């Protein structure tokens, strides 16, 4: 099925649910190789005379138990050392499952869902301390092994999108989920969805299609007039490096609270933005030599930009711009994969080989949380639901919970 080159602005009526998109969506790779100069900090933790907390005591008992059962001895103990502001939550999932998104019900912060590959949906009712597999009958299809890409809530209404094409909707905070049929002519794979209000949502595909619904997903209206490929191929003289005869897809897409989008091309050689009311995506040259890994929005409305191989940049001022300045970070040569803002001043960055960085001055300077170096995983997603609740997702089923 060829991708649509023109998106009609009229209402799209969905077809029966047996129609599924056959496009393949590439998510960004979490694994990054360190440079030749990168080395692991192997110095042992320093001893202190400070009294330990109840959480640290319990964590130490668990670590001791693990050592008594493990032939790795000291290495097993090091792997389970508590983090300064984060703790690891162990999940009941199969090895190899890739975690993709997490969200909580705004009306009940203790109730949340965690998504992943291999049709993985986990549910928590204690704020993320423990998780249990969740079965959704409407998403169980013996012919497909769904990859659930994104979940969102507003009030008690929630949405899940995945690949092959699947759309789930709940009106009761996730107690029950209804499968919404989709058109077989949907251009690209659904990679992002945002709940916007009463039965309303905004959905994005990896080819740049943006659709809006106001009736629970039964009808969708196109917000842009054409796919990104059509826009770039029509404007080959736009001066955007790497945009001529573009046939790729997004590698990442992020939405601001105001509804603005920033997306990175699949090769990372340029980025695109879209604001409500614009008929097309706007392409932008990257202002850095290395290719872009990821981009997103700061708490003050500006942009952050990560480059492949390690490097963090912040835009000058707020809003959409092509002017960025590099911020020195101690990434040990490993790539930084995501940034999440806890407040206007505090943010956390995560990356390869357990890299965790923190800023308390809006990104001007960053310090490394060395305790996270002992986590043998690449951390690729940072999400804060509010200033007291946050999580970091990593490969091999790693989930870190913010302690505050």
Tab-separated table of C-alpha atoms in Angstrom:
chain	number	residue	atom	x	y	z
A	1	UNK	CA	0.000	0.000	0.000
A	2	UNK	CA	1.579	3.223	-1.088
A	3	UNK	CA	1.657	6.125	1.319
A	4	UNK	CA	-0.673	9.017	0.632
A	5	UNK	CA	1.041	12.031	-0.864
A	6	UNK	CA	-1.886	14.323	-0.124
A	7	UNK	CA	-3.906	14.426	3.060
A	8	UNK	CA	-7.473	15.466	2.590
A	9	UNK	CA	-8.767	18.111	4.975
A	10	UNK	CA	-12.160	16.419	5.012
A	11	UNK	CA	-13.365	14.016	7.638
A	12	UNK	CA	-11.911	10.505	7.351
A	13	UNK	CA	-14.355	7.705	8.107
A	14	UNK	CA	-12.595	4.637	9.474
A	15	UNK	CA	-12.944	1.218	7.881
A	16	UNK	CA	-13.434	-2.089	9.720
A	17	UNK	CA	-10.752	-3.060	12.212
A	18	UNK	CA	-9.390	-5.961	10.129
A	19	UNK	CA	-7.507	-3.436	7.987
A	20	UNK	CA	-4.012	-2.873	9.316
A	21	UNK	CA	-1.171	-0.641	8.205
A	22	UNK	CA	1.748	-2.478	6.592
A	23	UNK	CA	4.307	0.251	7.043
A	24	UNK	CA	7.305	-0.360	9.296
A	25	UNK	CA	8.168	2.153	11.961
A	26	UNK	CA	11.732	2.605	13.189
A	27	UNK	CA	12.159	3.810	16.705
A	28	UNK	CA	15.456	5.315	17.714
A	29	UNK	CA	18.142	2.866	18.731
A	30	UNK	CA	18.866	2.860	22.409
A	31	UNK	CA	22.251	1.198	22.059
A	32	UNK	CA	25.186	3.503	21.409
A	33	UNK	CA	28.800	2.465	21.269
A	34	UNK	CA	31.230	4.466	23.392
A	35	UNK	CA	34.123	6.275	21.799
A	36	UNK	CA	37.639	4.911	22.131
A	37	UNK	CA	38.350	7.370	24.904
A	38	UNK	CA	35.348	6.351	27.002
A	39	UNK	CA	36.141	4.466	30.204
A	40	UNK	CA	33.966	3.151	33.003
A	41	UNK	CA	34.352	4.685	36.439
A	42	UNK	CA	35.343	1.699	38.542
A	43	UNK	CA	36.184	3.429	41.813
A	44	UNK	CA	34.365	1.908	44.799
A	45	UNK	CA	31.726	3.940	46.640
A	46	UNK	CA	32.966	5.929	49.610
A	47	UNK	CA	31.905	4.981	53.105
A	48	UNK	CA	30.092	7.514	55.290
A	49	UNK	CA	28.979	7.664	58.888
A	50	UNK	CA	25.540	9.034	58.052
A	51	UNK	CA	22.613	6.957	59.352
A	52	UNK	CA	20.896	4.910	56.659
A	53	UNK	CA	17.250	5.279	55.785
A	54	UNK	CA	14.638	2.540	55.847
A	55	UNK	CA	14.687	2.370	52.006
A	56	UNK	CA	18.481	2.012	51.996
A	57	UNK	CA	18.308	-0.687	54.697
A	58	UNK	CA	15.756	-2.700	52.725
A	59	UNK	CA	17.766	-2.221	49.525
A	60	UNK	CA	20.898	-3.444	51.319
A	61	UNK	CA	19.134	-6.577	52.551
A	62	UNK	CA	17.937	-7.355	49.024
A	63	UNK	CA	21.442	-6.810	47.662
A	64	UNK	CA	22.949	-9.092	50.323
A	65	UNK	CA	20.468	-11.809	49.453
A	66	UNK	CA	21.364	-11.492	45.788
A	67	UNK	CA	25.095	-11.849	46.605
A	68	UNK	CA	24.533	-15.024	48.632
A	69	UNK	CA	22.825	-16.624	45.640
A	70	UNK	CA	25.052	-15.260	42.890
A	71	UNK	CA	28.471	-16.563	41.813
A	72	UNK	CA	29.370	-13.015	40.790
A	73	UNK	CA	29.784	-11.945	44.420
A	74	UNK	CA	30.859	-8.324	44.601
A	75	UNK	CA	29.689	-7.569	41.043
A	76	UNK	CA	26.140	-8.542	41.955
A	77	UNK	CA	26.247	-6.220	44.949
A	78	UNK	CA	27.511	-3.318	42.823
A	79	UNK	CA	24.715	-3.800	40.301
A	80	UNK	CA	22.046	-3.296	42.959
A	81	UNK	CA	23.498	-0.297	44.796
A	82	UNK	CA	20.786	2.316	45.468
A	83	UNK	CA	20.724	5.483	43.394
A	84	UNK	CA	20.827	8.888	44.990
A	85	UNK	CA	17.428	10.057	43.725
A	86	UNK	CA	16.220	7.008	41.801
A	87	UNK	CA	15.449	3.408	42.595
A	88	UNK	CA	15.098	0.494	40.250
A	89	UNK	CA	11.733	-1.246	39.955
A	90	UNK	CA	11.882	-4.861	38.808
A	91	UNK	CA	9.255	-5.885	36.277
A	92	UNK	CA	7.465	-9.165	35.496
A	93	UNK	CA	8.419	-9.220	31.807
A	94	UNK	CA	10.263	-11.579	29.485
A	95	UNK	CA	13.904	-10.900	28.586
A	96	UNK	CA	14.213	-8.848	25.441
A	97	UNK	CA	11.059	-6.772	25.928
A	98	UNK	CA	11.718	-3.129	25.032
A	99	UNK	CA	9.842	-0.599	27.168
A	100	UNK	CA	8.371	2.195	25.038
A	101	UNK	CA	6.111	4.499	27.070
A	102	UNK	CA	4.569	5.117	30.478
A	103	UNK	CA	1.617	7.203	31.669
A	104	UNK	CA	-0.539	7.691	34.757
A	105	UNK	CA	-4.176	8.652	35.240
A	106	UNK	CA	-4.198	12.357	36.247
A	107	UNK	CA	-7.150	11.858	38.602
A	108	UNK	CA	-5.365	8.940	40.296
A	109	UNK	CA	-1.533	9.269	40.260
A	110	UNK	CA	-1.192	5.815	41.804
A	111	UNK	CA	-2.761	4.194	38.716
A	112	UNK	CA	-0.588	3.880	35.625
A	113	UNK	CA	0.346	1.810	32.589
A	114	UNK	CA	3.667	0.781	31.057
A	115	UNK	CA	3.930	-0.249	27.389
A	116	UNK	CA	6.451	-2.224	25.379
A	117	UNK	CA	7.137	-4.629	22.564
A	118	UNK	CA	5.778	-8.185	22.384
A	119	UNK	CA	2.287	-6.980	23.255
A	120	UNK	CA	3.457	-5.837	26.694
A	121	UNK	CA	1.070	-3.835	28.878
A	122	UNK	CA	1.793	-3.571	32.606
A	123	UNK	CA	-0.425	-1.882	35.186
A	124	UNK	CA	0.328	-0.372	38.592
A	125	UNK	CA	-2.018	0.797	41.316
A	126	UNK	CA	0.568	1.878	43.870
A	127	UNK	CA	2.341	4.684	42.028
A	128	UNK	CA	4.770	2.469	40.144
A	129	UNK	CA	6.270	0.513	43.046
A	130	UNK	CA	4.912	-2.775	41.702
A	131	UNK	CA	3.604	-3.754	38.280
A	132	UNK	CA	1.460	-6.610	36.983
A	133	UNK	CA	0.724	-7.781	33.409
A	134	UNK	CA	-2.545	-6.436	32.061
A	135	UNK	CA	-4.613	-8.322	29.526
A	136	UNK	CA	-6.787	-6.304	27.142
A	137	UNK	CA	-9.063	-8.673	25.194
A	138	UNK	CA	-9.656	-6.189	22.382
A	139	UNK	CA	-5.885	-6.036	21.747
A	140	UNK	CA	-5.333	-9.777	21.694
A	141	UNK	CA	-5.022	-11.004	18.127
A	142	UNK	CA	-3.331	-14.307	17.449
A	143	UNK	CA	-2.136	-13.068	14.048
A	144	UNK	CA	-0.194	-10.076	15.411
A	145	UNK	CA	2.353	-9.401	18.127
A	146	UNK	CA	1.678	-5.750	18.811
A	147	UNK	CA	4.279	-3.144	19.634
A	148	UNK	CA	2.546	-0.527	21.797
A	149	UNK	CA	4.264	2.792	21.031
A	150	UNK	CA	2.465	5.473	23.025
A	151	UNK	CA	-0.086	5.996	25.820
A	152	UNK	CA	-1.745	9.202	27.039
A	153	UNK	CA	-4.404	10.271	29.541
A	154	UNK	CA	-6.482	13.369	30.179
A	155	UNK	CA	-8.839	12.982	33.086
A	156	UNK	CA	-10.162	9.441	32.932
A	157	UNK	CA	-9.871	9.232	29.149
A	158	UNK	CA	-6.870	7.415	27.698
A	159	UNK	CA	-5.473	6.303	24.354
A	160	UNK	CA	-2.941	3.709	23.179
A	161	UNK	CA	-1.456	3.403	19.676
A	162	UNK	CA	0.723	0.621	18.339
A	163	UNK	CA	2.063	-1.329	15.400
A	164	UNK	CA	0.658	-3.102	13.431
A	165	UNK	CA	-1.977	-0.377	13.354
A	166	UNK	CA	-4.022	-0.522	16.553
A	167	UNK	CA	-5.876	2.187	18.484
A	168	UNK	CA	-7.340	1.652	21.962
A	169	UNK	CA	-9.556	4.046	23.921
A	170	UNK	CA	-10.744	4.114	27.532
A	171	UNK	CA	-13.253	6.386	29.227
A	172	UNK	CA	-12.934	4.861	32.708
A	173	UNK	CA	-9.234	5.352	33.583
A	174	UNK	CA	-8.156	2.117	31.940
A	175	UNK	CA	-10.559	-0.281	33.641
A	176	UNK	CA	-11.864	-1.206	30.185
A	177	UNK	CA	-10.378	-0.544	26.754
A	178	UNK	CA	-12.230	-0.333	23.459
A	179	UNK	CA	-10.585	-0.963	20.103
A	180	UNK	CA	-11.241	1.770	17.537
A	181	UNK	CA	-11.228	0.715	13.845
A	182	UNK	CA	-8.798	2.538	11.553
A	183	UNK	CA	-8.661	3.308	7.841
A	184	UNK	CA	-6.420	1.042	5.777
A	185	UNK	CA	-5.206	4.158	3.942
A	186	UNK	CA	-3.564	5.733	6.977
A	187	UNK	CA	-0.185	7.081	5.764
A	188	UNK	CA	2.573	5.586	7.896
A	189	UNK	CA	2.573	4.031	11.346
A	190	UNK	CA	1.062	5.676	14.415
A	191	UNK	CA	3.898	6.719	16.698
A	192	UNK	CA	2.359	9.357	18.960
A	193	UNK	CA	-1.013	10.290	20.409
A	194	UNK	CA	-2.078	13.021	22.844
A	195	UNK	CA	-5.370	13.139	24.716
A	196	UNK	CA	-6.796	16.649	24.364
A	197	UNK	CA	-10.188	16.657	26.066
A	198	UNK	CA	-13.616	15.094	26.091
A	199	UNK	CA	-13.329	12.261	23.531
A	200	UNK	CA	-10.606	14.305	21.827
A	201	UNK	CA	-7.103	13.341	20.732
A	202	UNK	CA	-4.298	14.281	18.363
A	203	UNK	CA	-2.512	11.454	16.522
A	204	UNK	CA	0.766	11.559	14.555
A	205	UNK	CA	2.248	9.035	12.116
A	206	UNK	CA	5.906	8.557	11.257
A	207	UNK	CA	5.262	10.108	7.835
A	208	UNK	CA	4.088	13.376	9.344
A	209	UNK	CA	0.327	12.952	9.110
A	210	UNK	CA	-1.509	14.654	11.990
A	211	UNK	CA	-5.140	13.756	12.659
A	212	UNK	CA	-7.584	15.187	15.179
A	213	UNK	CA	-10.713	13.554	16.613
A	214	UNK	CA	-13.420	14.955	18.849
A	215	UNK	CA	-15.766	11.957	18.989
A	216	UNK	CA	-13.749	9.160	20.529
A	217	UNK	CA	-11.832	8.235	17.393
A	218	UNK	CA	-14.723	7.370	15.116
A	219	UNK	CA	-13.858	10.228	12.768
A	220	UNK	CA	-10.521	11.962	12.179
A	221	UNK	CA	-9.727	15.237	10.430
A	222	UNK	CA	-6.344	15.930	8.851
A	223	UNK	CA	-4.460	18.865	10.385
A	224	UNK	CA	-1.796	19.005	7.648
A	225	UNK	CA	-2.405	18.920	3.911
A	226	UNK	CA	0.320	16.445	2.904
A	227	UNK	CA	2.962	14.094	4.221
A	228	UNK	CA	6.463	15.304	5.007
A	229	UNK	CA	7.854	13.477	1.973
A	230	UNK	CA	5.452	15.330	-0.315
A	231	UNK	CA	6.296	18.681	1.285
A	232	UNK	CA	10.052	18.230	0.948
A	233	UNK	CA	9.973	16.759	-2.545
A	234	UNK	CA	7.779	19.658	-3.672
A	235	UNK	CA	10.224	22.187	-2.255
A	236	UNK	CA	13.566	20.670	-3.279
A	237	UNK	CA	14.977	24.173	-3.633
A	238	UNK	CA	14.236	24.976	0.010
A	239	UNK	CA	17.903	24.815	0.915
A	240	UNK	CA	17.423	22.147	3.584
A	241	UNK	CA	20.435	19.837	3.606
A	242	UNK	CA	19.402	16.244	3.021
A	243	UNK	CA	15.780	17.107	2.263
A	244	UNK	CA	15.825	16.666	-1.522
A	245	UNK	CA	13.797	13.659	-2.641
A	246	UNK	CA	13.168	12.740	0.962
A	247	UNK	CA	11.427	9.392	1.369
A	248	UNK	CA	12.203	8.668	5.002
A	249	UNK	CA	10.237	8.916	8.207
A	250	UNK	CA	10.523	10.485	11.639
A	251	UNK	CA	12.901	8.920	14.125
A	252	UNK	CA	11.468	10.931	17.046
A	253	UNK	CA	8.587	13.361	17.535
A	254	UNK	CA	7.798	15.469	20.628
A	255	UNK	CA	4.871	17.758	21.443
A	256	UNK	CA	4.907	20.863	23.646
A	257	UNK	CA	2.073	21.640	26.104
A	258	UNK	CA	0.957	24.349	23.654
A	259	UNK	CA	0.531	21.803	20.852
A	260	UNK	CA	3.704	22.564	18.867
A	261	UNK	CA	5.700	19.669	17.431
A	262	UNK	CA	9.373	19.045	16.734
A	263	UNK	CA	10.473	15.930	14.836
A	264	UNK	CA	13.837	14.543	13.737
A	265	UNK	CA	14.318	13.010	10.287
A	266	UNK	CA	15.149	9.311	10.223
A	267	UNK	CA	18.771	10.004	9.254
A	268	UNK	CA	19.141	12.843	11.743
A	269	UNK	CA	20.358	15.304	9.103
A	270	UNK	CA	17.604	17.892	9.678
A	271	UNK	CA	14.551	18.515	11.831
A	272	UNK	CA	10.994	19.716	11.292
A	273	UNK	CA	8.473	21.731	13.276
A	274	UNK	CA	4.735	22.247	13.127
A	275	UNK	CA	2.452	24.696	14.905
A	276	UNK	CA	-1.360	24.494	15.033
A	277	UNK	CA	-2.853	26.162	11.982
A	278	UNK	CA	0.118	25.606	9.675
A	279	UNK	CA	-0.771	23.630	6.511
A	280	UNK	CA	2.636	21.940	6.250
A	281	UNK	CA	5.594	20.847	8.365
A	282	UNK	CA	8.457	23.357	8.328
A	283	UNK	CA	11.952	21.837	7.714
A	284	UNK	CA	15.067	23.270	9.396
A	285	UNK	CA	18.791	22.808	8.844
A	286	UNK	CA	20.611	21.456	11.868
A	287	UNK	CA	22.986	23.971	13.381
A	288	UNK	CA	25.524	21.350	14.469
A	289	UNK	CA	28.006	19.197	12.568
A	290	UNK	CA	26.944	15.834	13.940
A	291	UNK	CA	23.612	14.264	13.148
A	292	UNK	CA	20.684	14.739	15.498
A	293	UNK	CA	19.723	11.982	17.933
A	294	UNK	CA	16.659	13.536	19.551
A	295	UNK	CA	14.950	16.870	20.178
A	296	UNK	CA	12.305	18.120	22.572
A	297	UNK	CA	10.868	21.063	24.482
A	298	UNK	CA	12.264	22.701	27.571
A	299	UNK	CA	9.999	23.768	30.417
A	300	UNK	CA	10.451	27.426	29.393
A	301	UNK	CA	9.285	26.776	25.811
A	302	UNK	CA	12.736	26.535	24.220
A	303	UNK	CA	14.250	23.500	22.504
A	304	UNK	CA	16.898	20.993	23.538
A	305	UNK	CA	18.874	19.007	20.977
A	306	UNK	CA	20.999	15.868	21.341
A	307	UNK	CA	23.553	14.723	18.754
A	308	UNK	CA	24.765	11.238	18.011
A	309	UNK	CA	27.863	10.214	19.898
A	310	UNK	CA	27.220	12.537	22.818
A	311	UNK	CA	26.473	16.242	22.907
A	312	UNK	CA	23.718	18.476	24.301
A	313	UNK	CA	22.583	21.798	22.832
A	314	UNK	CA	19.999	24.346	23.987
A	315	UNK	CA	18.256	26.828	21.731
A	316	UNK	CA	18.883	30.520	22.246
A	317	UNK	CA	15.695	31.952	23.659
A	318	UNK	CA	12.298	30.302	23.502
A	319	UNK	CA	10.122	29.133	20.655
A	320	UNK	CA	11.210	27.610	17.344
A	321	UNK	CA	14.678	28.604	16.142
A	322	UNK	CA	17.776	27.290	14.358
A	323	UNK	CA	20.236	28.900	16.782
A	324	UNK	CA	21.682	26.576	19.422
A	325	UNK	CA	24.590	26.632	21.835
A	326	UNK	CA	26.467	23.592	23.119
A	327	UNK	CA	26.354	22.804	26.821
A	328	UNK	CA	29.332	20.891	28.323
A	329	UNK	CA	28.281	17.561	29.853
A	330	UNK	CA	30.148	14.623	31.385
A	331	UNK	CA	28.749	11.813	29.246
A	332	UNK	CA	31.980	9.743	29.280
A	333	UNK	CA	31.769	9.458	25.493
A	334	UNK	CA	28.374	7.741	25.542
A	335	UNK	CA	25.434	9.251	23.703
A	336	UNK	CA	22.660	11.085	25.530
A	337	UNK	CA	19.276	9.830	24.368
A	338	UNK	CA	16.577	11.862	26.133
A	339	UNK	CA	15.887	14.817	28.421
A	340	UNK	CA	12.963	15.258	30.815
A	341	UNK	CA	12.073	18.385	32.786
A	342	UNK	CA	10.872	18.008	36.367
A	343	UNK	CA	10.396	21.767	36.838
A	344	UNK	CA	11.374	25.031	35.209
A	345	UNK	CA	14.906	24.731	36.613
A	346	UNK	CA	15.458	21.004	37.155
A	347	UNK	CA	15.845	18.440	34.383
A	348	UNK	CA	17.394	15.013	33.931
A	349	UNK	CA	19.191	13.586	30.895
A	350	UNK	CA	19.732	9.877	30.270
A	351	UNK	CA	21.883	7.923	27.864
A	352	UNK	CA	24.096	4.973	27.070
A	353	UNK	CA	25.677	2.771	29.739
A	354	UNK	CA	23.536	4.100	32.573
A	355	UNK	CA	24.329	7.779	32.068
A	356	UNK	CA	22.195	10.046	34.271
A	357	UNK	CA	22.766	13.813	34.320
A	358	UNK	CA	21.003	16.484	36.363
A	359	UNK	CA	20.656	20.243	36.047
A	360	UNK	CA	19.179	22.623	38.618
A	361	UNK	CA	19.703	25.851	36.634
A	362	UNK	CA	17.614	25.263	33.489
A	363	UNK	CA	20.386	23.375	31.698
A	364	UNK	CA	23.295	25.786	32.044
A	365	UNK	CA	25.361	23.184	33.910
A	366	UNK	CA	24.927	19.442	34.433
A	367	UNK	CA	26.280	17.019	37.026
A	368	UNK	CA	26.506	13.258	36.647
A	369	UNK	CA	24.752	10.885	39.020
A	370	UNK	CA	27.629	8.423	39.373
A	371	UNK	CA	25.561	5.910	41.318
A	372	UNK	CA	23.732	5.081	38.077
A	373	UNK	CA	26.972	3.980	36.413
A	374	UNK	CA	26.467	0.503	37.874
A	375	UNK	CA	23.249	-0.054	35.913
A	376	UNK	CA	24.194	-2.196	32.933
A	377	UNK	CA	21.665	-0.694	30.546
A	378	UNK	CA	21.160	2.155	28.113
A	379	UNK	CA	18.593	4.666	29.411
A	380	UNK	CA	16.567	6.149	26.553
A	381	UNK	CA	13.413	7.798	27.904
A	382	UNK	CA	12.845	10.284	30.760
A	383	UNK	CA	9.278	11.177	31.726
A	384	UNK	CA	7.991	13.327	34.562
A	385	UNK	CA	4.243	13.320	35.166
A	386	UNK	CA	4.674	16.089	37.760
A	387	UNK	CA	7.392	17.386	40.062
A	388	UNK	CA	6.989	14.409	42.402
A	389	UNK	CA	6.534	11.557	39.934
A	390	UNK	CA	9.020	10.550	37.253
A	391	UNK	CA	10.453	7.468	35.531
A	392	UNK	CA	13.379	6.494	33.320
A	393	UNK	CA	13.072	3.657	30.814
A	394	UNK	CA	16.017	1.517	29.705
A	395	UNK	CA	16.750	-1.593	27.692
A	396	UNK	CA	16.613	-5.081	29.210
A	397	UNK	CA	13.482	-4.062	31.119
A	398	UNK	CA	15.147	-1.403	33.271
A	399	UNK	CA	12.720	0.977	34.977
A	400	UNK	CA	13.904	3.692	37.389
A	401	UNK	CA	11.491	5.475	39.698
A	402	UNK	CA	12.135	9.007	40.970
A	403	UNK	CA	12.340	9.232	44.748
A	404	UNK	CA	12.283	13.013	45.163
